[in-house]
């Protein structure tokens, strides 16, 4: 099951609306959030905290994504 949405994130005093998808699996779910034309996958780790899953086919500019923005996205996901 999949649902599309826009995730409101405030980062550096700017309100961003990031396109995303929630994909539900049998016993879990993942958020697919697009940042700078790169789809990042957020899932919970064994401790229940969100993390970004690095994919094998990640583009080279993946490392250019601001880690502060990723932390802001995780903060919003934690508060859903």
mmCIF file of N, CA, C and O in Angstrom:
data_model
loop_
_atom_site.group_PDB
_atom_site.id
_atom_site.type_symbol
_atom_site.label_atom_id
_atom_site.label_comp_id
_atom_site.label_asym_id
_atom_site.label_seq_id
_atom_site.Cartn_x
_atom_site.Cartn_y
_atom_site.Cartn_z
ATOM 1 N N UNK A 1 0.843 -1.168 0.000
ATOM 2 C CA UNK A 1 0.000 0.000 0.000
ATOM 3 C C UNK A 1 0.892 1.236 0.000
ATOM 4 O O UNK A 1 1.889 1.297 0.691
ATOM 5 N N UNK A 2 0.512 2.229 -0.786
ATOM 6 C CA UNK A 2 1.331 3.428 -0.941
ATOM 7 C C UNK A 2 0.453 4.674 -0.928
ATOM 8 O O UNK A 2 -0.620 4.678 -1.514
ATOM 9 N N UNK A 3 0.926 5.706 -0.230
ATOM 10 C CA UNK A 3 0.220 6.990 -0.147
ATOM 11 C C UNK A 3 1.202 8.114 -0.439
ATOM 12 O O UNK A 3 2.296 8.141 0.127
ATOM 13 N N UNK A 4 0.825 9.046 -1.295
ATOM 14 C CA UNK A 4 1.660 10.214 -1.598
ATOM 15 C C UNK A 4 1.242 11.380 -0.710
ATOM 16 O O UNK A 4 0.077 11.490 -0.321
ATOM 17 N N UNK A 5 2.206 12.249 -0.402
ATOM 18 C CA UNK A 5 1.946 13.402 0.460
ATOM 19 C C UNK A 5 3.039 14.435 0.257
ATOM 20 O O UNK A 5 4.026 14.188 -0.439
ATOM 21 N N UNK A 6 2.869 15.597 0.871
ATOM 22 C CA UNK A 6 3.912 16.612 0.934
ATOM 23 C C UNK A 6 4.264 16.807 2.400
ATOM 24 O O UNK A 6 3.380 17.019 3.233
ATOM 25 N N UNK A 7 5.536 16.726 2.718
ATOM 26 C CA UNK A 7 6.008 16.836 4.091
ATOM 27 C C UNK A 7 6.484 18.264 4.347
ATOM 28 O O UNK A 7 7.437 18.728 3.718
ATOM 29 N N UNK A 8 5.824 18.990 5.268
ATOM 30 C CA UNK A 8 6.274 20.346 5.586
ATOM 31 C C UNK A 8 7.457 20.295 6.550
ATOM 32 O O UNK A 8 7.382 19.703 7.620
ATOM 33 N N UNK A 9 8.573 20.891 6.132
ATOM 34 C CA UNK A 9 9.789 20.906 6.946
ATOM 35 C C UNK A 9 10.283 22.340 7.017
ATOM 36 O O UNK A 9 10.425 23.001 5.984
ATOM 37 N N UNK A 10 10.545 22.818 8.215
ATOM 38 C CA UNK A 10 11.155 24.131 8.381
ATOM 39 C C UNK A 10 12.642 23.928 8.585
ATOM 40 O O UNK A 10 13.065 23.219 9.498
ATOM 41 N N UNK A 11 13.418 24.554 7.702
ATOM 42 C CA UNK A 11 14.873 24.406 7.770
ATOM 43 C C UNK A 11 15.513 25.735 7.402
ATOM 44 O O UNK A 11 15.192 26.310 6.363
ATOM 45 N N UNK A 12 16.382 26.222 8.267
ATOM 46 C CA UNK A 12 17.047 27.525 8.084
ATOM 47 C C UNK A 12 16.023 28.619 7.825
ATOM 48 O O UNK A 12 16.154 29.413 6.885
ATOM 49 N N UNK A 13 14.988 28.640 8.664
ATOM 50 C CA UNK A 13 13.914 29.636 8.609
ATOM 51 C C UNK A 13 13.155 29.645 7.284
ATOM 52 O O UNK A 13 12.551 30.644 6.921
ATOM 53 N N UNK A 14 13.173 28.547 6.574
ATOM 54 C CA UNK A 14 12.440 28.413 5.322
ATOM 55 C C UNK A 14 11.512 27.211 5.419
ATOM 56 O O UNK A 14 11.926 26.141 5.859
ATOM 57 N N UNK A 15 10.258 27.426 5.023
ATOM 58 C CA UNK A 15 9.278 26.338 5.010
ATOM 59 C C UNK A 15 9.374 25.604 3.683
ATOM 60 O O UNK A 15 9.194 26.202 2.621
ATOM 61 N N UNK A 16 9.694 24.326 3.746
ATOM 62 C CA UNK A 16 9.801 23.488 2.549
ATOM 63 C C UNK A 16 8.641 22.505 2.517
ATOM 64 O O UNK A 16 8.208 22.023 3.567
ATOM 65 N N UNK A 17 8.161 22.197 1.343
ATOM 66 C CA UNK A 17 7.175 21.130 1.149
ATOM 67 C C UNK A 17 7.848 20.075 0.285
ATOM 68 O O UNK A 17 8.043 20.268 -0.913
ATOM 69 N N UNK A 18 8.242 18.991 0.911
ATOM 70 C CA UNK A 18 8.981 17.945 0.213
ATOM 71 C C UNK A 18 8.027 16.828 -0.210
ATOM 72 O O UNK A 18 7.253 16.329 0.614
ATOM 73 N N UNK A 19 8.057 16.446 -1.482
ATOM 74 C CA UNK A 19 7.191 15.352 -1.924
ATOM 75 C C UNK A 19 7.639 14.033 -1.306
ATOM 76 O O UNK A 19 8.837 13.780 -1.132
ATOM 77 N N UNK A 20 6.656 13.238 -0.935
ATOM 78 C CA UNK A 20 6.994 11.968 -0.318
ATOM 79 C C UNK A 20 5.953 10.903 -0.572
ATOM 80 O O UNK A 20 4.868 11.173 -1.081
ATOM 81 N N UNK A 21 6.351 9.690 -0.221
ATOM 82 C CA UNK A 21 5.456 8.535 -0.313
ATOM 83 C C UNK A 21 5.621 7.718 0.962
ATOM 84 O O UNK A 21 6.729 7.569 1.480
ATOM 85 N N UNK A 22 4.524 7.227 1.468
ATOM 86 C CA UNK A 22 4.538 6.275 2.576
ATOM 87 C C UNK A 22 4.214 4.921 1.978
ATOM 88 O O UNK A 22 3.167 4.742 1.344
ATOM 89 N N UNK A 23 5.133 3.977 2.150
ATOM 90 C CA UNK A 23 4.933 2.637 1.609
ATOM 91 C C UNK A 23 4.846 1.675 2.788
ATOM 92 O O UNK A 23 5.782 1.589 3.596
ATOM 93 N N UNK A 24 3.711 0.992 2.895
ATOM 94 C CA UNK A 24 3.484 0.043 3.983
ATOM 95 C C UNK A 24 3.768 -1.375 3.496
ATOM 96 O O UNK A 24 3.393 -1.757 2.386
ATOM 97 N N UNK A 25 4.470 -2.102 4.338
ATOM 98 C CA UNK A 25 4.765 -3.502 4.077
ATOM 99 C C UNK A 25 4.011 -4.328 5.112
ATOM 100 O O UNK A 25 3.278 -3.783 5.934
ATOM 101 N N UNK A 26 4.182 -5.614 5.127
ATOM 102 C CA UNK A 26 3.433 -6.471 6.039
ATOM 103 C C UNK A 26 3.588 -6.047 7.498
ATOM 104 O O UNK A 26 2.617 -5.877 8.206
ATOM 105 N N UNK A 27 4.825 -5.868 7.940
ATOM 106 C CA UNK A 27 5.060 -5.536 9.341
ATOM 107 C C UNK A 27 5.810 -4.231 9.536
ATOM 108 O O UNK A 27 6.261 -3.936 10.646
ATOM 109 N N UNK A 28 5.998 -3.462 8.496
ATOM 110 C CA UNK A 28 6.747 -2.218 8.629
ATOM 111 C C UNK A 28 6.295 -1.214 7.576
ATOM 112 O O UNK A 28 5.411 -1.478 6.780
ATOM 113 N N UNK A 29 6.940 -0.056 7.591
ATOM 114 C CA UNK A 29 6.667 0.978 6.609
ATOM 115 C C UNK A 29 7.936 1.794 6.395
ATOM 116 O O UNK A 29 8.844 1.793 7.223
ATOM 117 N N UNK A 30 7.993 2.472 5.251
ATOM 118 C CA UNK A 30 9.121 3.338 4.927
ATOM 119 C C UNK A 30 8.576 4.620 4.326
ATOM 120 O O UNK A 30 7.544 4.612 3.645
ATOM 121 N N UNK A 31 9.277 5.713 4.599
ATOM 122 C CA UNK A 31 8.975 6.993 3.978
ATOM 123 C C UNK A 31 9.992 7.234 2.870
ATOM 124 O O UNK A 31 11.195 7.119 3.097
ATOM 125 N N UNK A 32 9.514 7.569 1.694
ATOM 126 C CA UNK A 32 10.356 7.922 0.566
ATOM 127 C C UNK A 32 10.180 9.425 0.360
ATOM 128 O O UNK A 32 9.126 9.872 -0.093
ATOM 129 N N UNK A 33 11.190 10.208 0.710
ATOM 130 C CA UNK A 33 11.121 11.662 0.658
ATOM 131 C C UNK A 33 12.107 12.152 -0.402
ATOM 132 O O UNK A 33 13.272 11.751 -0.402
ATOM 133 N N UNK A 34 11.649 13.038 -1.292
ATOM 134 C CA UNK A 34 12.503 13.556 -2.352
ATOM 135 C C UNK A 34 13.130 14.873 -1.914
ATOM 136 O O UNK A 34 12.435 15.820 -1.557
ATOM 137 N N UNK A 35 14.476 14.899 -1.954
ATOM 138 C CA UNK A 35 15.259 16.083 -1.606
ATOM 139 C C UNK A 35 16.233 16.327 -2.749
ATOM 140 O O UNK A 35 17.016 15.444 -3.099
ATOM 141 N N UNK A 36 16.173 17.513 -3.342
ATOM 142 C CA UNK A 36 17.070 17.866 -4.457
ATOM 143 C C UNK A 36 17.054 16.803 -5.560
ATOM 144 O O UNK A 36 18.095 16.361 -6.048
ATOM 145 N N UNK A 37 15.860 16.376 -5.922
ATOM 146 C CA UNK A 37 15.654 15.371 -6.972
ATOM 147 C C UNK A 37 16.234 13.998 -6.642
ATOM 148 O O UNK A 37 16.428 13.169 -7.528
ATOM 149 N N UNK A 38 16.527 13.754 -5.366
ATOM 150 C CA UNK A 38 17.015 12.449 -4.928
ATOM 151 C C UNK A 38 16.005 11.878 -3.944
ATOM 152 O O UNK A 38 15.643 12.534 -2.963
ATOM 153 N N UNK A 39 15.532 10.668 -4.207
ATOM 154 C CA UNK A 39 14.573 10.037 -3.304
ATOM 155 C C UNK A 39 15.333 9.320 -2.186
ATOM 156 O O UNK A 39 16.096 8.393 -2.441
ATOM 157 N N UNK A 40 15.129 9.798 -0.964
ATOM 158 C CA UNK A 40 15.749 9.195 0.211
ATOM 159 C C UNK A 40 14.738 8.285 0.896
ATOM 160 O O UNK A 40 13.556 8.624 0.985
ATOM 161 N N UNK A 41 15.216 7.166 1.401
ATOM 162 C CA UNK A 41 14.346 6.225 2.103
ATOM 163 C C UNK A 41 14.620 6.344 3.594
ATOM 164 O O UNK A 41 15.752 6.178 4.041
ATOM 165 N N UNK A 42 13.567 6.645 4.353
ATOM 166 C CA UNK A 42 13.658 6.745 5.801
ATOM 167 C C UNK A 42 12.921 5.557 6.413
ATOM 168 O O UNK A 42 11.780 5.284 6.059
ATOM 169 N N UNK A 43 13.588 4.866 7.323
ATOM 170 C CA UNK A 43 12.964 3.752 8.030
ATOM 171 C C UNK A 43 13.436 3.768 9.469
ATOM 172 O O UNK A 43 14.421 4.420 9.804
ATOM 173 N N UNK A 44 12.732 3.046 10.307
ATOM 174 C CA UNK A 44 13.138 2.956 11.714
ATOM 175 C C UNK A 44 14.186 1.863 11.877
ATOM 176 O O UNK A 44 14.100 0.805 11.274
ATOM 177 N N UNK A 45 15.188 2.151 12.735
ATOM 178 C CA UNK A 45 16.198 1.136 13.031
ATOM 179 C C UNK A 45 15.711 0.247 14.177
ATOM 180 O O UNK A 45 14.554 0.372 14.617
ATOM 181 N N UNK A 46 16.555 -0.631 14.674
ATOM 182 C CA UNK A 46 16.159 -1.566 15.735
ATOM 183 C C UNK A 46 15.796 -0.861 17.032
ATOM 184 O O UNK A 46 15.072 -1.416 17.863
ATOM 185 N N UNK A 47 16.283 0.368 17.225
ATOM 186 C CA UNK A 47 15.971 1.134 18.437
ATOM 187 C C UNK A 47 14.754 2.030 18.255
ATOM 188 O O UNK A 47 14.398 2.766 19.164
ATOM 189 N N UNK A 48 14.169 2.033 17.069
ATOM 190 C CA UNK A 48 12.975 2.834 16.811
ATOM 191 C C UNK A 48 13.257 4.223 16.282
ATOM 192 O O UNK A 48 12.333 4.998 16.054
ATOM 193 N N UNK A 49 14.517 4.572 16.075
ATOM 194 C CA UNK A 49 14.874 5.889 15.541
ATOM 195 C C UNK A 49 14.895 5.831 14.021
ATOM 196 O O UNK A 49 15.230 4.801 13.425
ATOM 197 N N UNK A 50 14.529 6.949 13.374
ATOM 198 C CA UNK A 50 14.573 6.990 11.915
ATOM 199 C C UNK A 50 16.012 7.109 11.433
ATOM 200 O O UNK A 50 16.850 7.750 12.069
ATOM 201 N N UNK A 51 16.265 6.495 10.294
ATOM 202 C CA UNK A 51 17.566 6.585 9.631
ATOM 203 C C UNK A 51 17.318 6.627 8.129
ATOM 204 O O UNK A 51 16.244 6.259 7.647
ATOM 205 N N UNK A 52 18.317 7.076 7.394
ATOM 206 C CA UNK A 52 18.257 7.059 5.935
ATOM 207 C C UNK A 52 18.960 5.794 5.470
ATOM 208 O O UNK A 52 20.070 5.489 5.901
ATOM 209 N N UNK A 53 18.299 5.071 4.593
ATOM 210 C CA UNK A 53 18.867 3.848 4.042
ATOM 211 C C UNK A 53 19.643 4.214 2.790
ATOM 212 O O UNK A 53 19.091 4.798 1.859
ATOM 213 N N UNK A 54 20.923 3.909 2.777
ATOM 214 C CA UNK A 54 21.726 4.191 1.588
ATOM 215 C C UNK A 54 21.531 3.059 0.592
ATOM 216 O O UNK A 54 21.706 1.895 0.916
ATOM 217 N N UNK A 55 21.164 3.448 -0.615
ATOM 218 C CA UNK A 55 20.914 2.479 -1.665
ATOM 219 C C UNK A 55 22.165 2.304 -2.522
ATOM 220 O O UNK A 55 23.002 3.203 -2.609
ATOM 221 N N UNK A 56 22.278 1.175 -3.157
ATOM 222 C CA UNK A 56 23.431 0.898 -4.010
ATOM 223 C C UNK A 56 23.525 1.860 -5.187
ATOM 224 O O UNK A 56 24.609 2.214 -5.612
ATOM 225 N N UNK A 57 22.391 2.295 -5.705
ATOM 226 C CA UNK A 57 22.390 3.130 -6.906
ATOM 227 C C UNK A 57 22.215 4.620 -6.591
ATOM 228 O O UNK A 57 21.707 5.357 -7.414
ATOM 229 N N UNK A 58 22.686 5.062 -5.421
ATOM 230 C CA UNK A 58 22.549 6.467 -5.053
ATOM 231 C C UNK A 58 23.401 7.325 -5.995
ATOM 232 O O UNK A 58 24.531 6.968 -6.308
ATOM 233 N N UNK A 59 22.857 8.467 -6.431
ATOM 234 C CA UNK A 59 23.643 9.348 -7.303
ATOM 235 C C UNK A 59 24.829 9.954 -6.555
ATOM 236 O O UNK A 59 24.841 10.029 -5.330
ATOM 237 N N UNK A 60 25.791 10.402 -7.317
ATOM 238 C CA UNK A 60 27.003 10.976 -6.729
ATOM 239 C C UNK A 60 26.690 12.172 -5.844
ATOM 240 O O UNK A 60 27.307 12.357 -4.796
ATOM 241 N N UNK A 61 25.696 12.987 -6.237
ATOM 242 C CA UNK A 61 25.393 14.189 -5.460
ATOM 243 C C UNK A 61 24.633 13.897 -4.168
ATOM 244 O O UNK A 61 24.256 14.813 -3.448
ATOM 245 N N UNK A 62 24.441 12.635 -3.831
ATOM 246 C CA UNK A 62 23.803 12.262 -2.561
ATOM 247 C C UNK A 62 24.556 12.876 -1.380
ATOM 248 O O UNK A 62 23.956 13.365 -0.439
ATOM 249 N N UNK A 63 25.870 12.868 -1.431
ATOM 250 C CA UNK A 63 26.676 13.401 -0.330
ATOM 251 C C UNK A 63 26.572 14.910 -0.193
ATOM 252 O O UNK A 63 26.996 15.463 0.814
ATOM 253 N N UNK A 64 26.011 15.589 -1.196
ATOM 254 C CA UNK A 64 25.842 17.037 -1.134
ATOM 255 C C UNK A 64 24.606 17.455 -0.345
ATOM 256 O O UNK A 64 24.439 18.635 -0.048
ATOM 257 N N UNK A 65 23.733 16.524 -0.007
ATOM 258 C CA UNK A 65 22.520 16.852 0.750
ATOM 259 C C UNK A 65 22.933 17.253 2.159
ATOM 260 O O UNK A 65 23.684 16.547 2.826
ATOM 261 N N UNK A 66 22.441 18.387 2.579
ATOM 262 C CA UNK A 66 22.775 18.943 3.894
ATOM 263 C C UNK A 66 22.290 18.005 4.997
ATOM 264 O O UNK A 66 21.108 17.677 5.066
ATOM 265 N N UNK A 67 23.196 17.585 5.848
ATOM 266 C CA UNK A 67 22.848 16.671 6.954
ATOM 267 C C UNK A 67 21.875 17.331 7.930
ATOM 268 O O UNK A 67 21.077 16.661 8.577
ATOM 269 N N UNK A 68 21.938 18.651 8.031
ATOM 270 C CA UNK A 68 20.983 19.369 8.882
ATOM 271 C C UNK A 68 19.567 19.244 8.359
ATOM 272 O O UNK A 68 18.614 19.138 9.126
ATOM 273 N N UNK A 69 19.420 19.249 7.042
ATOM 274 C CA UNK A 69 18.095 19.068 6.433
ATOM 275 C C UNK A 69 17.585 17.659 6.706
ATOM 276 O O UNK A 69 16.411 17.467 7.033
ATOM 277 N N UNK A 70 18.461 16.675 6.604
ATOM 278 C CA UNK A 70 18.055 15.299 6.909
ATOM 279 C C UNK A 70 17.616 15.194 8.368
ATOM 280 O O UNK A 70 16.592 14.576 8.674
ATOM 281 N N UNK A 71 18.335 15.847 9.268
ATOM 282 C CA UNK A 71 17.951 15.837 10.692
ATOM 283 C C UNK A 71 16.605 16.521 10.887
ATOM 284 O O UNK A 71 15.780 16.069 11.694
ATOM 285 N N UNK A 72 16.337 17.601 10.143
ATOM 286 C CA UNK A 72 15.043 18.298 10.247
ATOM 287 C C UNK A 72 13.911 17.402 9.752
ATOM 288 O O UNK A 72 12.819 17.388 10.332
ATOM 289 N N UNK A 73 14.153 16.652 8.674
ATOM 290 C CA UNK A 73 13.146 15.722 8.162
ATOM 291 C C UNK A 73 12.861 14.638 9.209
ATOM 292 O O UNK A 73 11.702 14.324 9.487
ATOM 293 N N UNK A 74 13.907 14.105 9.783
ATOM 294 C CA UNK A 74 13.730 13.068 10.816
ATOM 295 C C UNK A 74 12.948 13.611 12.004
ATOM 296 O O UNK A 74 12.078 12.932 12.553
ATOM 297 N N UNK A 75 13.210 14.863 12.375
ATOM 298 C CA UNK A 75 12.474 15.469 13.485
ATOM 299 C C UNK A 75 10.977 15.552 13.168
ATOM 300 O O UNK A 75 10.140 15.253 14.018
ATOM 301 N N UNK A 76 10.644 15.933 11.932
ATOM 302 C CA UNK A 76 9.235 15.988 11.536
ATOM 303 C C UNK A 76 8.623 14.598 11.543
ATOM 304 O O UNK A 76 7.516 14.397 12.062
ATOM 305 N N UNK A 77 9.333 13.614 11.007
ATOM 306 C CA UNK A 77 8.806 12.241 10.981
ATOM 307 C C UNK A 77 8.605 11.700 12.407
ATOM 308 O O UNK A 77 7.621 11.008 12.677
ATOM 309 N N UNK A 78 9.517 12.042 13.314
ATOM 310 C CA UNK A 78 9.373 11.617 14.713
ATOM 311 C C UNK A 78 8.126 12.193 15.370
ATOM 312 O O UNK A 78 7.561 11.583 16.271
ATOM 313 N N UNK A 79 7.712 13.365 14.910
ATOM 314 C CA UNK A 79 6.563 14.036 15.528
ATOM 315 C C UNK A 79 5.234 13.784 14.827
ATOM 316 O O UNK A 79 4.233 14.378 15.181
ATOM 317 N N UNK A 80 5.237 12.907 13.838
ATOM 318 C CA UNK A 80 3.971 12.577 13.149
ATOM 319 C C UNK A 80 3.098 11.726 14.040
ATOM 320 O O UNK A 80 3.522 10.924 14.806
#
